[in-house]
Coordinates of C-alpha atoms in Angstrom, one line a residue:
X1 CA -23.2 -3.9 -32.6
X2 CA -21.6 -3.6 -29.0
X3 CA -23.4 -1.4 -27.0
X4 CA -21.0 1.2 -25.5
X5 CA -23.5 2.8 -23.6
X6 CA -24.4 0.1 -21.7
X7 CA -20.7 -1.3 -20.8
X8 CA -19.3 2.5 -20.4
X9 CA -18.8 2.3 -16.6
X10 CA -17.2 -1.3 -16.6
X11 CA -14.6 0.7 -19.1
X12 CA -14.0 3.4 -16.5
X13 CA -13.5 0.6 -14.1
X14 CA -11.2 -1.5 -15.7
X15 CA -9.1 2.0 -16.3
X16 CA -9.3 2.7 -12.6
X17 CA -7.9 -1.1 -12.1
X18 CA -5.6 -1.0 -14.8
X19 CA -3.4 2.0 -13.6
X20 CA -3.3 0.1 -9.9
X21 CA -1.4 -3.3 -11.4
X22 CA 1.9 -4.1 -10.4
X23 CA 4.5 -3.1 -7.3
X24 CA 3.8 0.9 -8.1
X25 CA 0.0 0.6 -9.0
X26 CA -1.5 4.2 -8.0
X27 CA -3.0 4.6 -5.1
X28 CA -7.2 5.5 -5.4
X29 CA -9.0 7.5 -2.7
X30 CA -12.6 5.8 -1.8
X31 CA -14.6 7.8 -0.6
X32 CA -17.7 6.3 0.6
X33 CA -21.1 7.5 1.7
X34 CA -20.3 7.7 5.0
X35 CA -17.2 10.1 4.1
X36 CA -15.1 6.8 4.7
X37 CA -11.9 7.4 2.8
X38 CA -9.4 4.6 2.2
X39 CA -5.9 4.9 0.1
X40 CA -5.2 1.6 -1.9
X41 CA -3.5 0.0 -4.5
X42 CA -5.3 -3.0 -4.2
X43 CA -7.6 -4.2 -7.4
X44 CA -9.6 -6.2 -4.9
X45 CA -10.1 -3.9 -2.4
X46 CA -11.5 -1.7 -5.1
X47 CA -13.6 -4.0 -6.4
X48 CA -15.0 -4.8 -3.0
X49 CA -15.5 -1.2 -2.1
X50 CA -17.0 -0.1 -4.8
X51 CA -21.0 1.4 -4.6
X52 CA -22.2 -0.4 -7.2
X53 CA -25.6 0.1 -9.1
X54 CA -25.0 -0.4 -12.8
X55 CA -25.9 -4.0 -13.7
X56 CA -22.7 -4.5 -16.0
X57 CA -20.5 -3.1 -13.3
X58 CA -22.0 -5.7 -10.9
X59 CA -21.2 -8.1 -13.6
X60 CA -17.8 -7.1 -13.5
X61 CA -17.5 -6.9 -10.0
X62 CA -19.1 -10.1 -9.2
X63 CA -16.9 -12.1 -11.8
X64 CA -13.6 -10.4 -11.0
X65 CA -14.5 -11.1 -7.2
X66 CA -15.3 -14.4 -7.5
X67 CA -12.0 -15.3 -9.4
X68 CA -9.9 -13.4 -6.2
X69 CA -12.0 -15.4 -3.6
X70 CA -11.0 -18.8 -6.0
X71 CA -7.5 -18.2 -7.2
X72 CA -6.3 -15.8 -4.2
X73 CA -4.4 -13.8 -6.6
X74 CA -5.0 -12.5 -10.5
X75 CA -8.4 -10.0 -10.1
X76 CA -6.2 -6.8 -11.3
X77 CA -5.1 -9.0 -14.3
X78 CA -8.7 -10.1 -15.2
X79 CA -10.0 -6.7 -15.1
X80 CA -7.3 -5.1 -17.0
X81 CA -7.7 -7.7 -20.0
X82 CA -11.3 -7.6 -19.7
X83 CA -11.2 -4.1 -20.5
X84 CA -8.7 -4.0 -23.5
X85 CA -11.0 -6.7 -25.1
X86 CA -13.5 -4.1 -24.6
X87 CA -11.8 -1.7 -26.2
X88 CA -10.7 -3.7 -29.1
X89 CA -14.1 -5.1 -29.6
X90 CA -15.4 -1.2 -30.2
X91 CA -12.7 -1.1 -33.1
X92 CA -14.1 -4.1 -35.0
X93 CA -17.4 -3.0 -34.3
X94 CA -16.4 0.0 -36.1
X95 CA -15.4 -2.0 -38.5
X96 CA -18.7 -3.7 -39.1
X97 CA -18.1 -6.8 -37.5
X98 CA -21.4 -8.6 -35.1
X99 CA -20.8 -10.2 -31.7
X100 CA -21.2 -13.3 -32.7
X101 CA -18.0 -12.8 -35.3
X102 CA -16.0 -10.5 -32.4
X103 CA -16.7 -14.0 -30.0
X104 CA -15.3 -16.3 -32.8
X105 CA -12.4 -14.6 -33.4
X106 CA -11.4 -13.9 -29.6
X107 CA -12.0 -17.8 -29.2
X108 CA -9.5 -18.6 -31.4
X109 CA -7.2 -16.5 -30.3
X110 CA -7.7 -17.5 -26.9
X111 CA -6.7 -21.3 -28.4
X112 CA -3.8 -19.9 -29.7
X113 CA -2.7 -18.1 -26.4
X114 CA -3.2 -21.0 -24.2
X115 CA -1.0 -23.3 -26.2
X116 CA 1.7 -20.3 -26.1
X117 CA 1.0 -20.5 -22.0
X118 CA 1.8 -24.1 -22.0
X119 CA 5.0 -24.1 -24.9
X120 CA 6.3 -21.3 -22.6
X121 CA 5.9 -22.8 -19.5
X122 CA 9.7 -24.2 -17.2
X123 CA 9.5 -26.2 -14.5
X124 CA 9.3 -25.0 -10.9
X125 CA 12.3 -26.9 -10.2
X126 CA 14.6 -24.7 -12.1
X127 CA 13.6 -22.1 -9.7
X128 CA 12.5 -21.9 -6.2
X129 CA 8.9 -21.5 -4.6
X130 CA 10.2 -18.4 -3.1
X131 CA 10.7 -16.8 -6.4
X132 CA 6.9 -17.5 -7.2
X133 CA 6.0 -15.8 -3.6
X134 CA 7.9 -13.0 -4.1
X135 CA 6.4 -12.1 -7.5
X136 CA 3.0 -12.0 -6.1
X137 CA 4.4 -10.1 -3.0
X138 CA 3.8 -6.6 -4.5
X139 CA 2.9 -5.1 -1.2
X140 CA 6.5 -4.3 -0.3
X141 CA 9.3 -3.0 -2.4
X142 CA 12.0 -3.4 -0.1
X143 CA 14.2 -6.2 -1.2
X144 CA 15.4 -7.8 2.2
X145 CA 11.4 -8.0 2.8
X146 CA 10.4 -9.7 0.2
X147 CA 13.4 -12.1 0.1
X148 CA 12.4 -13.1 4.0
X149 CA 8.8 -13.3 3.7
X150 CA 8.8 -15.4 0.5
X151 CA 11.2 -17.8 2.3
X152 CA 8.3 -18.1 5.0
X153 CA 5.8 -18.3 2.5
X154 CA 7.6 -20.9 0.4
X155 CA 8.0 -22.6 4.0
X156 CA 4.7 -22.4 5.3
X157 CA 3.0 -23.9 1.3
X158 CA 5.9 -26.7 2.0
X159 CA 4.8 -27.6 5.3
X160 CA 0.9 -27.0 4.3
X161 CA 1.1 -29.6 1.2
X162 CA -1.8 -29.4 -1.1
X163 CA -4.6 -27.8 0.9
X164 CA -2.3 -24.7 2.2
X165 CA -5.0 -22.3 1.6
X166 CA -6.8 -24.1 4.6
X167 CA -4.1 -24.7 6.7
X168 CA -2.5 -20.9 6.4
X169 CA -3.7 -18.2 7.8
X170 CA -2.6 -14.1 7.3
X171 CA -3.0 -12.1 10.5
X172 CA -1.9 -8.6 10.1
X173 CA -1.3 -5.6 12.8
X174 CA -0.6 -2.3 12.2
X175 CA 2.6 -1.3 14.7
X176 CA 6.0 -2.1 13.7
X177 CA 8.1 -2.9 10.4
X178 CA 6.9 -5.4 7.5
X179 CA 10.7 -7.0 8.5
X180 CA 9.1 -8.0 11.8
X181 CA 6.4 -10.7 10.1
X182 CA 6.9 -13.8 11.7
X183 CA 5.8 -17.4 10.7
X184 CA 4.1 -19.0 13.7
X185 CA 3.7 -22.8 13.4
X186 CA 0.4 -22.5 15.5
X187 CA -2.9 -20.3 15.1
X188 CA -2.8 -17.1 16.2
X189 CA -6.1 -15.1 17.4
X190 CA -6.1 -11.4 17.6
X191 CA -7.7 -11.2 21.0
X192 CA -6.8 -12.5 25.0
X193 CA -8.2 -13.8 28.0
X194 CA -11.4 -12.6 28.9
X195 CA -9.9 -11.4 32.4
X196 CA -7.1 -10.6 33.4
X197 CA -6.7 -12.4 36.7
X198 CA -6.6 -15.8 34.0
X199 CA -3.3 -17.6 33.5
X200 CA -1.6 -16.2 30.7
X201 CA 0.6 -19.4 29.1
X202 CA -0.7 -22.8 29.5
X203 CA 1.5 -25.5 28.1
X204 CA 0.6 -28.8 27.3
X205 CA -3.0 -29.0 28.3
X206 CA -6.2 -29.4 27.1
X207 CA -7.7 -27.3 24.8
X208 CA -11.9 -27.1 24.5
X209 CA -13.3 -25.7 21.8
X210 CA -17.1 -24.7 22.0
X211 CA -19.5 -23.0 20.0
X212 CA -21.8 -21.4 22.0
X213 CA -21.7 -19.3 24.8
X214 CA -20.4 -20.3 28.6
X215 CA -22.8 -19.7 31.2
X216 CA -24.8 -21.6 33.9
X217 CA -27.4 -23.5 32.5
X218 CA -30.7 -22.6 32.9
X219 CA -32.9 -25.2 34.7
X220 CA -35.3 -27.2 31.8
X221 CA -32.7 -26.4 28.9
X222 CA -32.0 -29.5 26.6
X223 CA -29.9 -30.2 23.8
X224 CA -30.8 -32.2 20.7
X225 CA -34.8 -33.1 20.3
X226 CA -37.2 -32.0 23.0
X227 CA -39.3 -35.2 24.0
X228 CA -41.0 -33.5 27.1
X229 CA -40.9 -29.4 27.9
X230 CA -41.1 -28.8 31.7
X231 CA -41.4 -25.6 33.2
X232 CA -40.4 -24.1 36.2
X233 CA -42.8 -21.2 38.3
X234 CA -40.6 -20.1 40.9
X235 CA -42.9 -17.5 42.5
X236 CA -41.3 -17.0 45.7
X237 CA -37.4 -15.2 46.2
X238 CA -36.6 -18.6 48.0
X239 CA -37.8 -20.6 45.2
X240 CA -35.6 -18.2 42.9
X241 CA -32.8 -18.6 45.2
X242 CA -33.4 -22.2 45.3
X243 CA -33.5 -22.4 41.3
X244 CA -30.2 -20.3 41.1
X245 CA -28.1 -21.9 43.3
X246 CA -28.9 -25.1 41.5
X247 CA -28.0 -23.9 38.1
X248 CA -24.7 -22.2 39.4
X249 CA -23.8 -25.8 40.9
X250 CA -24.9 -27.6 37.9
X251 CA -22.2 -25.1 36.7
X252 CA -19.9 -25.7 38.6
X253 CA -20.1 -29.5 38.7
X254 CA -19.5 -29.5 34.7
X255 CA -16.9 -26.8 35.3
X256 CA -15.0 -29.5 37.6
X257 CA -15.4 -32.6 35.5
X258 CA -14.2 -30.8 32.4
X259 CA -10.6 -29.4 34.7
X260 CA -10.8 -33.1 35.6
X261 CA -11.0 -34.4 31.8
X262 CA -7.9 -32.2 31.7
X263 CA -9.5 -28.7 30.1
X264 CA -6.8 -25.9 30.8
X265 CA -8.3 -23.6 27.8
X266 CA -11.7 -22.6 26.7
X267 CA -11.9 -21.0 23.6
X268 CA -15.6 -20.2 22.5
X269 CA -16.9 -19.1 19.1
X270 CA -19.6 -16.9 21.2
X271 CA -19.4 -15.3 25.0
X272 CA -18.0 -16.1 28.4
X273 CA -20.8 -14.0 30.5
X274 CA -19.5 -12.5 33.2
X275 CA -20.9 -13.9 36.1
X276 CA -18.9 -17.2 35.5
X277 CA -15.2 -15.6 34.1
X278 CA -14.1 -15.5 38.0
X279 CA -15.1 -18.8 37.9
X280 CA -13.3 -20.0 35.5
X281 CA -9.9 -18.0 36.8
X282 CA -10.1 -19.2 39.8
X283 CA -10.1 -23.3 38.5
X284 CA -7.1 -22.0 36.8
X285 CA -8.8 -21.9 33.2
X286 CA -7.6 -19.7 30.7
X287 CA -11.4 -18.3 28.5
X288 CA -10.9 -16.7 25.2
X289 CA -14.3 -15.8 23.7
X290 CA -15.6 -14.1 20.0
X291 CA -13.6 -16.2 18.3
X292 CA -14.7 -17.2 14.4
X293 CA -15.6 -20.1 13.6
X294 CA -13.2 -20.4 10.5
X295 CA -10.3 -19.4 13.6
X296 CA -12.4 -22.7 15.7
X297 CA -12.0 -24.5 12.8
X298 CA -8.4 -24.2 12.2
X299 CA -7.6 -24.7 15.7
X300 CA -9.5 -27.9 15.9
X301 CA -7.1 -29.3 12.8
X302 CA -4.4 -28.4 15.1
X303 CA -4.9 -29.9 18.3
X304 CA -7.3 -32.4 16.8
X305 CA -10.4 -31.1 19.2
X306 CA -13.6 -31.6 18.9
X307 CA -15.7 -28.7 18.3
X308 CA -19.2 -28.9 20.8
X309 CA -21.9 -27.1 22.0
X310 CA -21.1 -26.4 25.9
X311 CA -19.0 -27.3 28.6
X312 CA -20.9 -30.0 29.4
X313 CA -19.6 -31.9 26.5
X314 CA -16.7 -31.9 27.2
X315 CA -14.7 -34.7 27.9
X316 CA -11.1 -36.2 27.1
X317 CA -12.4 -37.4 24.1
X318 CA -13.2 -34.1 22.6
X319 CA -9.9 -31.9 24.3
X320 CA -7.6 -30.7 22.0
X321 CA -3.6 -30.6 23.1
X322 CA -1.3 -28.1 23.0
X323 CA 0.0 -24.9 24.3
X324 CA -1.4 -21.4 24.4
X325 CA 0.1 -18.1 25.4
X326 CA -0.9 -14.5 25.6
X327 CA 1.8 -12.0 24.6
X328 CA 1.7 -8.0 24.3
X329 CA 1.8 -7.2 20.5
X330 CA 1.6 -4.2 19.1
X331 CA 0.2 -2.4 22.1
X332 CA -2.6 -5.3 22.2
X333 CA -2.8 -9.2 23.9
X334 CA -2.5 -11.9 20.7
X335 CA -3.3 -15.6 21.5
X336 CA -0.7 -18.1 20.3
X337 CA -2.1 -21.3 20.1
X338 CA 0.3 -24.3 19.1
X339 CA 0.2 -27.5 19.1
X340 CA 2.1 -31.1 17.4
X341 CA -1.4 -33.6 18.3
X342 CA -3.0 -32.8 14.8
X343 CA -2.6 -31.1 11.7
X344 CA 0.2 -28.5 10.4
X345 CA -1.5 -25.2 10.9
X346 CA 0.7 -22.2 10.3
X347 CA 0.3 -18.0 10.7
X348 CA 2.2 -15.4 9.1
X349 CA 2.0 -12.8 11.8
X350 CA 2.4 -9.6 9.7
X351 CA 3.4 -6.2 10.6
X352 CA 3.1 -2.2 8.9
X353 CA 3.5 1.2 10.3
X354 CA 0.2 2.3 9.4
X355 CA -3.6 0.5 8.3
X356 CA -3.0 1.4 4.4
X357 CA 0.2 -0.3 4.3
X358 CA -0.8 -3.5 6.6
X359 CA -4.1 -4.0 4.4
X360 CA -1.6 -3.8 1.3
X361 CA 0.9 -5.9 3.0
X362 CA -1.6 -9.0 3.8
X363 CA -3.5 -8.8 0.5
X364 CA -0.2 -9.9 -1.2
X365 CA 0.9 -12.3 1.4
X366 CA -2.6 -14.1 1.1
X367 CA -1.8 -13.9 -2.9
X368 CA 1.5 -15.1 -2.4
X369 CA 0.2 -18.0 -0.4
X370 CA -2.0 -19.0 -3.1
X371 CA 0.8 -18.3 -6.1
X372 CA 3.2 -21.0 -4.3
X373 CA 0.3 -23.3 -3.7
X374 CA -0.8 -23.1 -7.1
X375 CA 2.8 -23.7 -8.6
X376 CA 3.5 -26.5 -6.3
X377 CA 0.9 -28.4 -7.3
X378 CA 1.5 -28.3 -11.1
X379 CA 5.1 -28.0 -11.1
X380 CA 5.2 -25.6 -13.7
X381 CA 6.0 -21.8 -14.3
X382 CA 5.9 -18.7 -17.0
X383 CA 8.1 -16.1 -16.6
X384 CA 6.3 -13.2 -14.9
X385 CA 6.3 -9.2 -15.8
X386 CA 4.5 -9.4 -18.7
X387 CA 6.3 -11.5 -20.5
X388 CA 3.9 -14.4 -20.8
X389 CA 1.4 -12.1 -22.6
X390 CA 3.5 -10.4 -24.7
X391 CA 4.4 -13.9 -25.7
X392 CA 1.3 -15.3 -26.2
X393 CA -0.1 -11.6 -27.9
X394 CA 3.2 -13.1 -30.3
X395 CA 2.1 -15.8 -31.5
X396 CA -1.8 -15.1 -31.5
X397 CA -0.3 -12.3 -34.3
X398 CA 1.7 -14.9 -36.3
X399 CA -1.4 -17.6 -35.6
X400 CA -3.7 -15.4 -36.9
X401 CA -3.0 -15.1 -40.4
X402 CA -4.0 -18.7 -41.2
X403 CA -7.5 -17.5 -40.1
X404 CA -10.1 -16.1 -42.8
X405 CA -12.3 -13.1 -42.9
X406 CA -13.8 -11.8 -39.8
X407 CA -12.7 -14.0 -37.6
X408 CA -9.1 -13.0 -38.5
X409 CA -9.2 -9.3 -37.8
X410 CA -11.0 -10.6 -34.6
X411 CA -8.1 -12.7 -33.4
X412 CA -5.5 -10.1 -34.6
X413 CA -7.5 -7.5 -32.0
X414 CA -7.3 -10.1 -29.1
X415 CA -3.4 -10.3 -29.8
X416 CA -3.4 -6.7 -29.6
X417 CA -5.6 -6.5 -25.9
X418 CA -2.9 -9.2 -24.8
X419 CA -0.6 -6.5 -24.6
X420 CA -2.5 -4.6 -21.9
X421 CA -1.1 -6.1 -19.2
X422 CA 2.9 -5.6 -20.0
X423 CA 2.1 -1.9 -21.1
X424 CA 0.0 -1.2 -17.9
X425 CA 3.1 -2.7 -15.4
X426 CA 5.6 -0.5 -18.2
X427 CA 3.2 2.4 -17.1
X428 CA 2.9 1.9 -13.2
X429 CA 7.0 1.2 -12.9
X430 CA 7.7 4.7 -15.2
X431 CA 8.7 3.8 -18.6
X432 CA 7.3 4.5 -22.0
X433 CA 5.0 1.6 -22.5
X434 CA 4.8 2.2 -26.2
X435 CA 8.9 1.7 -26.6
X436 CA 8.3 -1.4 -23.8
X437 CA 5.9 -3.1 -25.7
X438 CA 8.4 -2.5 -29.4
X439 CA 11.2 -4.0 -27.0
X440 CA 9.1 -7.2 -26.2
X441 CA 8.1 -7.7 -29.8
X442 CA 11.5 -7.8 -30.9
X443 CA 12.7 -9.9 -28.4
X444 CA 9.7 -12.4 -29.6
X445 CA 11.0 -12.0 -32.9
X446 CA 14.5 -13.2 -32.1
X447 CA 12.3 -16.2 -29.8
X448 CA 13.4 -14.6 -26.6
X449 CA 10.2 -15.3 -24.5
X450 CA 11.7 -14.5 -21.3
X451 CA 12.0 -10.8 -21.6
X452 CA 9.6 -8.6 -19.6
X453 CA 8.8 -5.9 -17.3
X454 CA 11.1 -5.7 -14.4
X455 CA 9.1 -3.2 -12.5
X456 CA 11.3 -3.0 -9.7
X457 CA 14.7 -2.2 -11.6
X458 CA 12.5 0.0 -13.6
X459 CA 13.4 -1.5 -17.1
X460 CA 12.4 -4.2 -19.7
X461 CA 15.0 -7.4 -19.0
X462 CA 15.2 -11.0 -18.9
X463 CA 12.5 -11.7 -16.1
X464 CA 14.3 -15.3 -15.5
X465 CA 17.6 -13.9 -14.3
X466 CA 19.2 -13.5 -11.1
X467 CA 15.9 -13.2 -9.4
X468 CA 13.4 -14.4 -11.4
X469 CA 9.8 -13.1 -11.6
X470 CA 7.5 -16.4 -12.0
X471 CA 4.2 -16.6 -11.9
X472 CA 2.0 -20.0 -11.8
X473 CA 0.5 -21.4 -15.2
X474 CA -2.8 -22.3 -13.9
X475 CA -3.5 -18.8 -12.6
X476 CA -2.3 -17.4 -16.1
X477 CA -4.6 -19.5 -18.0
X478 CA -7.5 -19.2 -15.6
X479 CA -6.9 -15.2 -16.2
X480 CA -6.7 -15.1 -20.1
X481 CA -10.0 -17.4 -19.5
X482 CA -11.8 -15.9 -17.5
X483 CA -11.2 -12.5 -18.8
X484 CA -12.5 -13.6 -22.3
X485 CA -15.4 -15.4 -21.0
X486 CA -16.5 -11.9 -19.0
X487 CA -15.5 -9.8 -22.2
X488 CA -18.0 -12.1 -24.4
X489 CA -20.5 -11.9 -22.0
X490 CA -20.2 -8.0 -21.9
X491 CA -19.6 -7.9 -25.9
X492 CA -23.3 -10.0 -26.6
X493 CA -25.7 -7.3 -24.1
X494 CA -27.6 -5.1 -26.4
X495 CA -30.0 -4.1 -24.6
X496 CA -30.7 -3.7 -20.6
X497 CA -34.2 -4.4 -19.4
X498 CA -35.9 -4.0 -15.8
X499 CA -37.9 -7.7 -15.1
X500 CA -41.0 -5.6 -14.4
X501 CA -40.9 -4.5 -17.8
X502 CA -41.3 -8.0 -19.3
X503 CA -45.0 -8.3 -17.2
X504 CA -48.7 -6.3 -18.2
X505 CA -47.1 -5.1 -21.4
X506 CA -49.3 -2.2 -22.4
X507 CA -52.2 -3.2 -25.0
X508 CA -52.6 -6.6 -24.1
X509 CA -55.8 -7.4 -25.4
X510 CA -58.0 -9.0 -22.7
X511 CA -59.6 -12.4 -23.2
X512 CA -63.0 -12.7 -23.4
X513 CA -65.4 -13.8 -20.0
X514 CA -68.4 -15.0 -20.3
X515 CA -71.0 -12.8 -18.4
X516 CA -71.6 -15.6 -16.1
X517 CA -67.6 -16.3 -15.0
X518 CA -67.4 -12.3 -14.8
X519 CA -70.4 -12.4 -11.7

């Protein structure tokens, strides 16, 4: 039998989840322990905010997580299904069916709704990559939005190729209108120069790239393996003076070969102390510390750098090229970093009146990213708003019946969960799911497998029309997957057990010691 007990709080989850999919998901309040409270919509920020201590939950949380961090888009889908499989599974375990039956019958209906996927599937060029973007762009209803920022997102994926999730990065700053989101061919890093008497733009130079922090070296300090440690006992203030002014020309010697090499930037993953920022202004060197090493990274593909240690391995060799310049955004200094000598690296610069919208806003950019990507490289498309479930919750139903016994009623339930997705969007966007989910039948019935949930115009329509709500067929397979492999998983615990418990069971019967080993 399924244990309800032990999966209740991954139901109440994937309810919470469930009422948050689609372009008017409800917002939650988190409150956290510290009295934290955030407003979102977001399945994966709730996920990721959640205080979790129920072993199923983490389950839950860790799979659902893991699929985001993967895919870039899908987690709310994944729970939501995840949960109606639940729920259908306590109705045939009601009905006397074991596990073991509920997990054959969900398999084959899973076989069943993966072939519907792929017999429903059109190919991307029909559409546009846009279209796919602006599906997955839920974090913005405004129309003129969403048709601008798809187009920079279909650009960006374009320009990308294959490995866009690399080469793409979201920044997002609260100030301003979502209109204002800009693509930036370039890198963009949410800080500026370390001082402000630096040069602000610097165009065409060298760019080096370190990863630790810039500072005179300390006298007996070696990089790589040690061969001979020698230490310095500079008892006297002459001796100190002595030692100090060598290490601040030492400095300054690899301070002037690197301006020589052709350095103009230094951009550091760690800090620029302060006793050698006036240094660095007055050779004319613009210093942007704290920087993270996936940001070094990314910059490094653009103006083919080389990222090294310290400034004193720098040489022409390892300089990147390009231009960077400091400009006042949203009341703050943002680095733009740009350059033509390496890779395509692109930045949707994103803007939102207030923190709740801009975390909103650059979730679904980062999802839309992913979406194009993901369609791009297969080609292929369903049509979006629920329509590919209710398709494939279609023919798992007709499918079904040529199934015997258990495993039947099994497959007929997973039909039935299939539908949770188009009735939770139904719900979200207003409408009676229950009349929604009788108008998508009968549209399967007449083998019209494009009509869905158009949340937007508020109504159940043909999803492929004048602008078409696509999602990529990869991601919907990997959902009805992955959701089936957590329900399963969740479906065969019948019992939860502490590790501790499995050791010095209570009764164990001692073996007998000799009375000489016991001395």
């Amino acid at each position: 039998m399924v244990n309800k007990e032990l999966v209740g709080g991954v139901r109440t989850v994937c309810d919470v989840v469930e009422t948050a999919l689609g372009p008017f998901g409800a917002n939650k309040l988190l409150i956290q322990r510290d009295g934290t409270v955030t407003a979102t919509a977001s399945s994966t920020e709730l996920l990721d905010r959640l205080d979790v201590t129920d072993p199923a939950v983490t389950l839950l949380d860790s799979a659902a997580s893991d699929f985001g961090d993967q895919r870039g888009d899908g987690t709310g889908s994944v729970v939501t299904l995840a949960g109606a499989l639940l729920r259908h599974a306590d109705r045939l375990a009601e009905r006397g069916l074991h596990p073991t039956a509920i997990e054959q019958g969900y398999r084959a209906g899973l076989d069943i709704a993966l072939d519907a996927i792929d017999h429903t599937a059109r190919p991307l060029s029909s559409f546009e990559p846009s279209a796919v973007a602006r599906t997955a762009l839920t974090g913005t209803r405004n129309p003129q939005v969403r048709r601008s920022v798809s187009a920079q997102v279909a650009e960006a994926v374009a320009d990308a190729g294959a490995d866009a999730g690399e080469r793409i990065r979201v920044v997002s700053r609260t100030g301003g209108a979502a209109a204002e989101t800009d693509l930036v061919s370039g890198v963009v890093l949410e800080r500026g120069p370390v001082l402000e008497s630096m040069p602000r733009s610097r165009s065409g130079t060298g760019i080096a790239l370190l990863s630790s922090t810039v500072d005179v070296p300390h006298a007996g300090s070696q990089l790589g393996r040690v061969s001979r440690r020698v230490e310095f006992e500079a008892d006297s203030f002459a001796d100190r003076e002595a030692l100090a002014e060598h290490e601040s020309g030492t400095f300054t010697d690899q301070l002037r070969a690197a301006v020589d090499a052709g350095c103009g930037v230094v951009i550091t993953e760690r800090a620029i102390n302060e006793r050698v920022q006036s240094e660095l202004a007055a050779a004319g060197v613009l210093g942007i510390n704290r920087v993270d090493a996936d940001e070094l990274r990314l910059i490094a593909r653009a103006t083919d750098a080389t990222v090294v240690p310290t400034l004193a391995q720098v040489t022409e060799e390892t300089l990147g090229r390009g231009s960077v310049d400091v400009r006042r955004k949203a009341g703050r200094d943002m680095t733009f970093v740009t350059s033509d000598a390496g890779e395509t690296v692109q930045t949707l610069f994103c803007r939102a009146p207030d923190p709740r919208t801009v975390g909103a806003f650059e979730r679904s950019v980062e999802a839309a990213i992913a979406s194009t990507a993901a369609a791009i490289r297969e080609g292929r498309v369903v049509p979006g708003g629920g329509a590919v479930e209710a398709t494939a919750s279609w023919e798992v139903s007709q499918q079904a019946r040529s199934l015997s016994g258990r495993q039947q009623l099994a497959a007929e339930e997973f039909g039935e969960a299939l539908m949770a997705v188009p009735r939770a969007l139904a719900t979200t966007a207003g409408l009676d799911a229950g009349r929604a989910a009788v108008r998508l039948r009968v549209a399967r019935s007449e083998g019209r497998d494009s009509i869905g949930i158009d949340a937007l115009a508020g109504t159940t329509a043909d999803v492929l029309g004048e602008l078409p709500i696509v999602e990529p067929v990869s991601l919907k397979r990997d959902v009805l997957t992955t959701a089936t492999d957590l329900a399963v998983q969740l479906i065969r615990i019948d019992e939860r057990l502490h590790a501790t418990d499995l050791g010095d069971e209570e009764g164990a019967v001692e073996e007998d010691v000799p009375d000489s080993e016991a001395a």
